[in-house]
Amino acid sequence: MKLKGGANGIGYNTISNNILFKDFDQNILSDIASNFVEETWPAHTCSNCSNLRHKFHIIISGRLKVFQTDKETGREFTLFLLIQNQFFDVISLVDNCNHKIYYESLEEVKMLSTPTITMRNWLKMYPRLNERLLTYVSQQLLSVEDYAVNHTFFDIPARLARLILKNLNHKSQKLEYINDLSNEEIANLIGSTRAVVNRHFQDFKKEGILKIGRKEVEVINLPLLLKKATNQ
């Protein structure tokens, strides 16, 4: 894990384009950006909430997996894949608690970090931050709610189809963010296993729903994929 002190041009652009700080006065943005430092996590760097709860992070580039793991079985459940302009850890920020969560960079991840106490001071100074943070938390809750509904009412092929649809670029018909993930990582996102996900991917391919290449998945029959997503 590498650190760079001070906010450079990339840091300022990241702050000014982030939903939390967008439309802030330029002088305020400059002051806020100067309180962040740039961090680089090499691929497959892991950490946990205990180590990171004293800092607030905004992602510049790369994907960060947020997950829980069962120490006895080794099974993982991925709560979120965080990408550019998303941030963490919101729970530690608002509640000062130490929850059991883990983070892993899926490739090199660059991010900005600032002390949690600094971020809390900004929340007091700028009411807009509270409103925008609440909106973000609401979106994350909806995502967890969506997972709970999928897990309760839909079988695994439907869950897989719904995950594909959620990450589908409708212009190119190709997947974004999860297109190069292993079947094991896909399984962690829908509460299944690698072998089961692999079987259903092959079924989708045989049924003419997907075209599967090396680290690339393309939807070739959207109506049939939509049908799969409804347990049909």
Backbone as a ProteinNet text record, in pm:
[ID]
protein_1_A
[PRIMARY]
MKLKGGANGIGYNTISNNILFKDFDQNILSDIASNFVEETWPAHTCSNCSNLRHKFHIIISGRLKVFQTDKETGREFTLFLLIQNQFFDVISLVDNCNHKIYYESLEEVKMLSTPTITMRNWLKMYPRLNERLLTYVSQQLLSVEDYAVNHTFFDIPARLARLILKNLNHKSQKLEYINDLSNEEIANLIGSTRAVVNRHFQDFKKEGILKIGRKEVEVINLPLLLKKATNQ
[TERTIARY]
85	0	89.1	75.7	160.4	80.8	147.4	83.6	156.8	79.2	135.3	72.3	153	99.9	53.3	-49.4	-97.3	-186.1	-277.7	-371.2	-316.4	-304.4	-259.2	-381	-357.2	-468	-571.5	-525.4	-617.9	-703.2	-638.8	-712.6	-819.7	-785.8	-882.8	-997.3	-965.8	-1070.9	-1162.4	-1103.7	-1184.2	-1280.6	-1231.5	-1315.4	-1425.1	-1388.1	-1485.1	-1593.1	-1565.2	-1663.5	-1738.1	-1702.5	-1770	-1905.9	-2004	-2140.6	-2148.1	-2056.7	-2059.2	-2022.4	-1926.2	-1871.6	-1903.9	-1970.9	-2001.5	-2078.5	-2041.7	-2105.2	-2062.1	-1965.2	-1911.7	-1830.1	-1818	-1736.4	-1592.3	-1527.6	-1393.6	-1292.6	-1302	-1207.8	-1228.3	-1354.5	-1383.5	-1330.7	-1351.7	-1302.7	-1150.9	-1082.3	-935.9	-891	-960	-925.8	-953	-1068.2	-1103.3	-1002.7	-969.8	-876.9	-739.3	-698.8	-566.3	-557.1	-671.3	-673.4	-674.1	-672	-667.5	-527	-491.7	-368.9	-406.6	-321.1	-347.7	-286.8	-365.4	-318.7	-327	-235.3	-239.5	-234.6	-334.3	-335.8	-302.3	-194.6	-169	-282.8	-292.8	-397.6	-394.1	-512.5	-532.1	-476.6	-470.3	-441.7	-567.7	-553.4	-668.6	-651.4	-764.6	-763.4	-900.7	-915.5	-1044.8	-1084.4	-1205	-1257.8	-1174.6	-1124.3	-1045.4	-924.9	-863	-743.5	-775.9	-897.4	-929.6	-1033.4	-1088	-1199.5	-1161.9	-1032.7	-989.7	-974.1	-1001.5	-988.5	-1112.8	-1140.2	-1248.2	-1184.1	-1230.5	-1166.3	-1262.6	-1209.5	-1282.5	-1200.3	-1261.6	-1189.3	-1167.6	-1043.4	-1007.4	-1021.3	-968.5	-975.6	-961.9	-1009.4	-1002.6	-1129.3	-1134.6	-1250.6	-1209.9	-1291	-1265.1	-1382.4	-1351.1	-1453.9	-1474.9	-1601	-1638.1	-1710.9	-1656.9	-1711.5	-1705.1	-1781.3	-1777.1	-1729	-1670.9	-1622.8	-1652.5	-1679.3	-1700.1	-1567.1	-1509.2	-1376	-1373.6	-1485.6	-1487.7	-1494.3	-1575.6	-1593.7	-1510.4	-1467.9	-1395.9	-1486	-1617.8	-1712.6	-1713.8	-1731.3	-1738	-1872.6	-1912.5	-2028.9	-1988.5	-1999.1	-1961.7	-2081.7	-2068.2	-2174.8	-2179.5	-2061.9	-2056.2	-1926.4	-1932	-1812.1	-1805.5	-1706.4	-1693.2	-1604.5	-1647.1	-1575	-1546.9	-1500.5	-1462.1	-1569	-1524.4	-1606.9	-1692.9	-1690.2	-1759.9	-1665.9	-1720.5	-1640.7	-1674.5	-1586.2	-1604.5	-1516.1	-1537.9	-1644	-1749.1	-1869.5	-1974.3	-2023.9	-2034	-2085.6	-1994	-1864.1	-1770.3	-1772.5	-1799.4	-1804.6	-1921.3	-2039	-2158.7	-2185.1	-2132.1	-2166	-2044.5	-1924.8	-1802	-1791.3	-1843.8	-1840.6	-1738.5	-1705.4	-1608.2	-1680.5	-1735.3	-1809.6	-1716.6	-1759.2	-1674.3	-1690.8	-1605.3	-1610.3	-1468	-1451.6	-1319.3	-1319.7	-1201.2	-1184.7	-1071.9	-1090.1	-984.2	-985.4	-868.6	-856.8	-850.9	-940.4	-943.1	-836.3	-789.5	-673.9	-609.5	-513.9	-458.7	-569.1	-582.7	-685	-616.8	-650.1	-603.4	-719.1	-690.4	-795.6	-738.8	-829.1	-793.4	-838.3	-763	-804.2	-783.5	-868.7	-858.2	-900.8	-853.2	-894.7	-1046.7	-1101.8	-1246.1	-1292.3	-1211.7	-1250.5	-1261	-1176.6	-1183.9	-1314.8	-1350.8	-1475.7	-1595.9	-1590	-1701.1	-1713.5	-1602.4	-1606.8	-1672.3	-1642.2	-1703.7	-1855.1	-1896.9	-2040.7	-2112.9	-2044.4	-2102.5	-2101.3	-1996.5	-1980.5	-2069.7	-2092.3	-2162.1	-2284.8	-2403.5	-2525.2	-2550.6	-2506.6	-2525.8	-2460	-2348.8	-2280.3	-2369.1	-2439.7	-2529.4	-2638.6	-2696.9	-2804.5	-2754.5	-2636.6	-2583.8	-2537.1	-2481.6	-2441.2	-2563.4	-2672	-2795.4	-2850.1	-2842.6	-2887.7	-2806.2	-2674.5	-2586.5	-2618.2	-2638.2	-2671	-2803	-2899.5	-3028.3	-3010.3	-2924	-2897.5	-2832.1	-2741.5	-2676.2	-2774.9	-2864.8	-2967.8	-3058.7	-3093.6	-3176.6	-3105.6	-2972.7	-2895	-2897	-2882.4	-2888.4	-3029.3	-3130.1	-3269.1	-3293.7	-3239.3	-3253.8	-3190.9	-3072.8	-3010.1	-3099	-3154	-3238.6	-3360.6	-3421.3	-3537.1	-3496.5	-3386.4	-3339.7	-3312.1	-3246.2	-3209.1	-3331.6	-3436.7	-3557.2	-3651.6	-3669.7	-3774.2	-3724.7	-3594	-3544.9	-3441.8	-3446.4	-3347.2	-3215.7	-3114.2	-2980.5	-2971.8	-3031.1	-3025.5	-3086.7	-3196.4	-3259.3	-3169.8	-3105.2	-3013.9	-2897.2	-2845.6	-2735.5	-2780.8	-2899.4	-2952.9	-2973.2	-3022	-3045.9	-2913.8	-2810.8	-2679.4	-2624	-2640.2	-2593.9	-2667	-2797.9	-2876.6	-2835.9	-2805.8	-2765.8	-2634.6	-2548.1	-2416.4	-2402.3	-2514.2	-2513.5	-2508.8	-2415.7	-2415	-2511.1	-2623.6	-2728.3	-2692.5	-2591	-2546.8	-2459.5	-2361.6	-2268.4	-2316.4	-2413.7	-2462.9	-2354.7	-2251	-2145.1	-2150.9	-2089.4	-2092.8	-1987.8	-2021	-1927.8	-1906.5	-1788	-1751.6	-1735.2	-1816.7	-1802.6	-1759.1	-1729.2	-1704.2	-1584.5	-1483.2	-1363.2	-1348.3	-1454.1	-1446.1	-1451.4	-1384.8	-1390.9	-1530.7	-1562.5	-1692.3	-1706.8	-1594.2	-1598.4	-1641.1	-1587	-1625.3	-1771.5	-1816.1	-1957.4	-2045.8	-2003	-2079.4	-2091.1	-1983.3	-1985.9	-2086.2	-2116.6	-2211.2	-2356.5	-2383.5	-2522.7	-2551.2	-2454.3	-2477.1	-2480.1	-2381.2	-2375.6	-2232.2	-2200.7	-2065.3	-2012.2	-1880.8	-1817.5	-1870.7	-1882.8	-1926.7	-2069.1	-2156.7	-2295.7	-2303.2	-2229.8	-2229.9	-2173.6	-2067.3	-2008.5	-2110	-2185.1	-2285	-2392.8	-2437.7	-2544.7	-2494.3	-2369.5	-2311.6	-2309.7	-2271.6	-2268.7	-2409.6	-2507	-2646.8	-2693.4	-2659.6	-2696.6	-2632.8	-2510.2	-2439.7	-2508.2	-2541.3	-2606.5	-2744.5	-2813.6	-2947.2	-2944.4	-2823.9	-2812.1	-2836.2	-2821.8	-2842.4	-2713.8	-2601.9	-2473.4	-2371	-2279.5	-2158.4	-2044.1	-1972	-1869.4	-1732.3	-1650.4	-1513.1	-1416.9	-1290.8	-1190.5	-1205.4	-1250.6	-1271.9	-1369.6	-1464.8	-1563.2	-1693.7	-1802.9	-1935.6	-2024.6	-2095.7	-2183.7	-2323.3	-2424.1	-2563.1	-2607.1	-2652.5	-2696.2	-2845.9	-2912.2	-3057.7	-3115.3	-3138.7	-3186.3	-3325.2	-3421.7	-3555.2	-3550.1	-3466.5	-3456.8	-3388	-3289.9	-3225	-3325.2	-3407	-3510.5	-3608.6	-3639.1	-3727.3	-3662.5	-3533.3	-3459.7	-3461	-3456	-3448.5	-3577.4	-3683.2	-3811.5	-3849.7	-3747.1	-3767.9	-3839.6	-3847.9	-3915.8	-3816.8
-119	0	124.7	207.2	324.9	452	550.9	678.2	792.9	892.4	1016.4	1133.2	1219.1	1332.4	1444.9	1518.3	1635.6	1599.2	1689.3	1663.6	1719	1632.9	1678.5	1708.3	1728	1757.8	1647.8	1520.7	1407.6	1409.7	1442.4	1447.4	1554.7	1671.6	1781.3	1745	1685.9	1647.2	1540.8	1447.7	1342.7	1402.7	1493.7	1557.9	1641.8	1721.1	1812.7	1740.3	1617.4	1540.8	1438.4	1429.2	1333.3	1386.4	1298.2	1339.3	1412.2	1381.7	1447.2	1594.5	1628.8	1764.2	1842.9	1779.5	1845.1	1975.2	2079.7	2212.6	2293.6	2244.9	2325.9	2441.1	2548.7	2661.5	2615.3	2673.2	2629.8	2643.9	2750.4	2768.3	2661	2626.2	2519.9	2387	2361	2236.3	2225.7	2335.3	2334.3	2302.5	2360.5	2335.2	2189.8	2139.2	2000	1905.4	1930.7	1843	1839.5	1951.3	1957.6	1869.4	1824.6	1738.9	1590.1	1560	1420.5	1383.3	1257.5	1202.6	1087	1060	951.8	821.3	714.3	581.1	491.1	397	296.4	158.1	76.8	-61.5	-150.9	-226.7	-324.7	-426.9	-496.3	-597.8	-698.2	-732	-832.7	-791.5	-660.3	-610.4	-623.8	-677.7	-697.8	-616.5	-572.8	-505.7	-523.6	-474.5	-486.4	-353.2	-348.8	-224.9	-176.9	-270.1	-230.7	-147.4	-183.6	-111.3	21.3	32.9	147.3	242.5	212.6	290.8	434.9	463.4	598.9	686.8	627.3	704.3	688.1	792.1	790.5	791.6	703.3	685.2	713.5	772.3	790.6	725.8	639.6	564.7	649.2	649.7	718.6	624.2	503.6	405	265.4	165.9	27.1	-15.7	-144.7	-201.1	-257.2	-228.7	-275.2	-361.2	-483.1	-575.9	-556.1	-542.7	-531.7	-660.8	-737.8	-871.4	-916.1	-1021.7	-1093.7	-1234.9	-1300.3	-1436.3	-1523.1	-1649.4	-1747.2	-1816.9	-1795.4	-1848.3	-2001.2	-2064.9	-2210.9	-2274.4	-2220.4	-2280.5	-2212.7	-2087.6	-2012.2	-1947.8	-1967.8	-1907.8	-1756.2	-1687.1	-1541.3	-1494.6	-1377	-1309.2	-1165.8	-1126.9	-992.1	-899.1	-798.6	-701.5	-599.5	-545.3	-441.5	-454.1	-408.7	-380.4	-229	-168.4	-23.4	15.4	119.3	163.8	313.9	371.7	512.5	603.1	693.9	795.6	742.2	611.6	561.1	570.1	549.2	577.3	481.3	478.5	392.5	446.7	417.8	334.8	426.6	421.6	513.1	478.8	349.7	310	359.1	340.1	388.7	540.4	606.1	751.5	804.6	745.9	802.1	744.3	625	560.6	529.5	554.1	531.3	389	294.5	155	76.3	-40.6	-126.8	-253.5	-252.8	-370.5	-467	-592	-696.8	-701.7	-628.6	-621.9	-622.1	-675.7	-685.2	-618.6	-576.3	-510.1	-578.9	-593.5	-648.1	-576.3	-530.6	-468.3	-578.6	-571.8	-674.4	-650.7	-528.2	-490.9	-374.4	-307.1	-190.9	-88.2	-41.8	57.4	183	296.3	424.5	494.5	556.2	621.5	739.9	825.9	935.8	902.1	945	920.7	1045.8	1060	1169.9	1116.4	1172.5	1123.8	1130.1	1028.2	1024.2	1146	1189	1304.4	1431.5	1441.2	1556	1551.6	1433.6	1418.3	1449.8	1409.8	1440.4	1590.8	1659.1	1805.7	1870.2	1818.2	1872.5	1848.7	1734.9	1706.3	1809.6	1857.9	1961.6	2098.5	2123.6	2253.8	2270.9	2160.6	2169.9	2077.4	2132.2	2050.8	1970.8	2023	1950.6	1812.7	1802.7	1674.3	1570.2	1611.1	1518.8	1468.2	1559.8	1521.8	1422.1	1450.5	1364.3	1229.8	1231.9	1106.4	1019.8	1082.1	1008.6	945.7	1018.8	964.5	842.1	850.5	737.7	616.9	640.7	531.6	466.3	547.1	493.7	401.8	442.4	360.4	228	232	109.2	16.2	75	-5.4	-72.3	0.7	-57.3	-173.6	-160.3	-267.2	-393	-374.8	-488.9	-547.3	-460.9	-506.3	-589.1	-542.8	-613.8	-751.9	-760.7	-891.9	-984.7	-932.7	-1014.4	-1066.5	-981.7	-1022.7	-1130	-1106.5	-1204.3	-1339.1	-1336.8	-1461	-1535.8	-1462.8	-1525.5	-1576.7	-1498.8	-1528.9	-1587.5	-1579.9	-1622.7	-1734.1	-1828.7	-1935.9	-1883.8	-1967.4	-1921.1	-1874.7	-1947.3	-1895.1	-1755.2	-1730.8	-1598	-1493.9	-1530.6	-1437.3	-1401.5	-1502.4	-1478.6	-1387.6	-1414.3	-1331.6	-1187.3	-1168.7	-1033.9	-959.2	-1032.2	-970.7	-925.3	-1008.5	-972.9	-848.9	-845.1	-729.9	-602	-615.1	-499.2	-438.9	-521.7	-476.8	-472.3	-471.2	-475.4	-335	-315	-193.9	-219.4	-149.6	-181.6	-140.8	-57.8	-22.2	-132.1	-177.3	-278.6	-420.9	-436	-566.9	-647.3	-578.5	-644.6	-602.9	-684.4	-658.5	-555.5	-477.7	-383.9	-421.5	-395.1	-411.8	-558.2	-650.1	-790.5	-875.8	-813	-887.6	-981.2	-946.3	-1029.2	-1099.5	-1100.3	-1166.9	-1318.6	-1388.3	-1534.7	-1580	-1704.3	-1758.9	-1765.2	-1779.7	-1779	-1642.5	-1534.5	-1400.1	-1371.4	-1419.5	-1404.6	-1476.8	-1596.5	-1674.1	-1599.4	-1531.3	-1455.3	-1340.9	-1292.9	-1181.8	-1226.7	-1354.2	-1401.1	-1510.9	-1539.2	-1638.6	-1780.7	-1815.8	-1950	-2000.6	-2101.8	-2156.8	-2149.1	-2160.9	-2151.3	-2255.8	-2380	-2488.5	-2465.3	-2417.7	-2393.1	-2279	-2172.3	-2058.7	-2099.4	-2177.9	-2224.1	-2305.2	-2390.6	-2471.9	-2386	-2285.4	-2201.3	-2109.8	-2066.5	-1990.1	-2076.1	-2201.8	-2291.2	-2316.7	-2326.3	-2342.6	-2220.3	-2100.7	-1976.9	-1972.1	-2022.6	-2024.2	-2121.4	-2241.2	-2341	-2294.1	-2218.2	-2170.5	-2047	-2000.8	-1887.5	-1753	-1746.4	-1620.9	-1539.3	-1607.5	-1541.5	-1591.9	-1504	-1540.5	-1518.6	-1625.1	-1618	-1635.4	-1530.7	-1535.9	-1529.5	-1507.7	-1499.5	-1366.4	-1373.4	-1256.2	-1155.5	-1207.9	-1119.6	-1194.5	-1134.9	-1193.6	-1094.9	-1145.1	-1060.3	-1121.2	-1039.3	-1085.4	-1085.5	-1200.1	-1209.5	-1237.8	-1263	-1280.6	-1216.2	-1085.2	-1011.5	-1055	-1076.5	-1121	-1250.4	-1344.5	-1471.4	-1451.7	-1361	-1329	-1264.8	-1175.7	-1113.9	-1218.5	-1316.2	-1425.7	-1506.5	-1534.8	-1607.9	-1532	-1400.1	-1316.7	-1316.3	-1371.7	-1377.4	-1519.2	-1605.8	-1745	-1830.1	-1785.6	-1863.5	-1951.1
0	0	0	-103.4	-117.3	-89.9	-31.2	0.5	-67.9	-112.6	-166	-93.2	-36.1	37.9	-51.6	-4.9	-78.4	-194.3	-228.6	-337.4	-467.9	-569.6	-700.4	-788.4	-919.3	-1010.4	-1014.2	-1012.6	-1013.8	-887.6	-773.8	-648	-649.5	-700.2	-707	-800.9	-916.2	-1010.6	-952.1	-878	-814.9	-713.4	-630.7	-530.3	-596.5	-695	-755.4	-834.7	-881.6	-957.5	-873.4	-744.9	-658.5	-615.4	-605.5	-572.1	-438.5	-347.1	-216.6	-224.3	-311.1	-312.9	-440.6	-534	-661	-636.9	-711.6	-704.4	-582.3	-504.6	-396.2	-456.7	-382.2	-424.2	-448.1	-550	-588.4	-474.9	-396.6	-285.1	-178.1	-154.6	-57.4	-108.4	-238.3	-297.7	-286	-310.5	-300.9	-159.7	-61.5	78.2	115.2	70.6	99.3	34.2	-93.6	-165.7	-100.4	-41.1	21.7	145.9	197.4	316.2	282.2	151.9	108.8	63.3	81.1	23.8	-68	-164.5	-259.5	-210.8	-217.4	-182	-304.6	-314.6	-419.8	-356.2	-387.2	-342.1	-461.4	-457.1	-563.4	-570	-681.4	-696.8	-582.3	-533.6	-428.4	-292.3	-269.7	-135.3	-51.4	68.1	156.9	285.5	340.5	469.4	531.4	654	719.6	782.8	834.6	890.7	1009.2	1088.7	1205.7	1166.5	1053.8	1009.6	941.4	887.3	801.6	859.9	975	1027.2	1060.1	1074	1107.4	983.2	862.1	738.7	651.1	572.8	474.7	336.8	247.6	117.2	2.6	-105.4	-230.5	-341.1	-419.7	-522.3	-647.3	-694.5	-818.5	-937.6	-923.4	-1032	-974.7	-1051.4	-1007	-934.4	-901.7	-832.9	-696.9	-597.2	-460.6	-415.4	-375.2	-327.3	-178	-137.4	3.4	39.2	133.4	154.7	300	327.1	452.9	423.9	522.4	501.8	623.7	597.8	704.2	729.6	845.9	874.9	876.1	910.1	917.1	778.7	690.2	557.8	449.4	475.5	374.1	270.9	284.5	190.4	206.2	94.4	95.6	42.4	89.2	34	4.2	-122.5	-163	-150	-65.2	-45.3	-158.5	-193.9	-296.6	-376	-500.3	-577.5	-591.3	-529.6	-534.6	-652.7	-725.7	-844.6	-834.1	-942.2	-946.2	-886.1	-799.3	-732.8	-618.6	-592.6	-475	-354.8	-235.1	-115.6	-2.4	98.6	216	328.3	456.2	508.5	571.4	518	561.2	701.2	732.4	864.3	975.5	960.1	1061.5	1070.4	957.4	954.7	1037	1018.9	1082.9	1221.2	1249.1	1375.8	1462.8	1411.7	1487.6	1539.9	1460.6	1504.7	1423.6	1471.6	1406.1	1362.5	1240.8	1195.5	1123.6	1113.2	1057.7	906.3	839.7	694.3	640.8	519.8	458.7	321.7	278.8	150.2	73.5	-58.3	-143.5	-278.1	-322	-453.8	-559.6	-658.8	-763	-869.3	-879.9	-959.3	-884.8	-944.2	-876.8	-855.4	-732.8	-699.2	-645.9	-706.6	-657	-587.5	-475.1	-398	-321	-277.2	-189.7	-48.7	51.5	189.5	273	372.6	467.9	603.9	713.9	845.8	863.9	925.7	949.7	1028.8	1124.7	1206.3	1120.5	1018.5	926.9	848.8	800.2	726	815.1	940.5	1032.8	1054	1061.2	1075.8	954.3	835.1	713.6	713.1	767.1	774.6	861.4	964.4	1050.6	980.8	903.6	839.3	716.3	643.1	515.1	514.9	541.6	546.6	419.5	304.1	178.6	182.2	254.4	266	333	438.6	507.5	415.5	337.1	245.5	140.7	86	-19.5	35.2	156.7	219.1	247.8	291.6	319.1	191.4	80.6	-47.5	-86.1	-66.3	-98.1	-10.4	118.9	211.1	169.5	127.6	82.6	-37.9	-130.3	-248.6	-211	-115	-69.9	0.8	79.8	145.9	44.5	-60.6	-166.5	-235.1	-249.8	-310.4	-223.6	-91.4	0.6	2.7	-1.6	-7.1	-132.8	-244.9	-371.7	-363.7	-297.6	-281.3	-197.7	-87.7	-0.1	-76.2	-157	-236.5	-337.9	-407.6	-506.7	-443	-326.3	-259	-208.7	-173.4	-117.8	-226.2	-331.9	-429.7	-562	-588.1	-719.2	-705.8	-802	-802.3	-860.4	-858.5	-896.7	-1042.5	-1140.2	-1277.8	-1290	-1217.8	-1221.8	-1155.6	-1045.7	-979.4	-1070.5	-1141.2	-1234	-1348.3	-1400.8	-1509.5	-1463.7	-1343.1	-1291.6	-1266.1	-1223	-1205.8	-1341	-1443.1	-1577.5	-1626.5	-1608.9	-1654	-1581.1	-1453	-1373.1	-1422.6	-1480.2	-1523.7	-1675.7	-1745.9	-1891.4	-1951	-2044.3	-2126.1	-2241.6	-2242.7	-2339.4	-2481.7	-2498.7	-2633.9	-2693.6	-2616.1	-2666.8	-2640.6	-2547.9	-2504.5	-2432.6	-2385.2	-2310.4	-2164.2	-2079.7	-1936.8	-1896	-1795.5	-1735.6	-1589.5	-1538.6	-1397.7	-1357	-1410.3	-1372.5	-1491.2	-1606.9	-1730.1	-1721.7	-1639.6	-1631.7	-1497.6	-1418	-1288.2	-1305.9	-1216.3	-1217.7	-1176.9	-1210	-1170.4	-1018.5	-950.1	-803.4	-751.1	-811.3	-769.4	-804.3	-920.5	-958	-856.8	-817.2	-718.8	-586.6	-546.2	-420.9	-425.4	-545.8	-561.1	-554.9	-581.9	-585.1	-482.7	-395.6	-291	-342.6	-425.2	-482.1	-476	-557.7	-563.3	-705.1	-718.4	-849.3	-946.6	-898.9	-987.1	-1039	-952.6	-992	-1092.7	-1067	-1159.4	-1294.5	-1295.4	-1420.5	-1501	-1433.7	-1502.2	-1566.6	-1494.7	-1548.6	-1660.4	-1651.5	-1762.9	-1890	-1874.7	-1990.9	-2043.6	-1953.9	-1996.7	-2076	-2025.2	-2094.9	-2233.7	-2242.8	-2370.8	-2467.7	-2420	-2504.7	-2551.1	-2466.4	-2500.4	-2589.9	-2623.3	-2713	-2647.8	-2514.6	-2441.3	-2437.8	-2418.1	-2401.9	-2502.8	-2537.8	-2608.8	-2510.8	-2479.4	-2376.1	-2439.2	-2427.8	-2476.2	-2359.9	-2388.5	-2282.8	-2209.8	-2085.8	-2001.8	-2065.4	-2143.2	-2204.8	-2224.4	-2180.3	-2194.3	-2268.7	-2370.4	-2450.6	-2452.1	-2432.6	-2439.3	-2585.1	-2634.8	-2774.4	-2787	-2674.5	-2677	-2551.2	-2557.6	-2441.3	-2395.9	-2487.2	-2441.7	-2361	-2403.3	-2330.1	-2196.3	-2190.6	-2062.6	-1966.7	-2016.5	-1934.4	-1881	-1964.7	-1921.5	-1810.1	-1824.9	-1720.8	-1588.2	-1595.8	-1475.4	-1395	-1451.9	-1380.4	-1340.4	-1328.9	-1286.1	-1389.4	-1513.9	-1617.1	-1691.1
[MASK]
++++++++++++++++++++++++++++++++++++++++++++++++++++++++++++++++++++++++++++++++++++++++++++++++++++++++++++++++++++++++++++++++++++++++++++++++++++++++++++++++++++++++++++++++++++++++++++++++++++++++++++++++++++++++++++++++++++++++

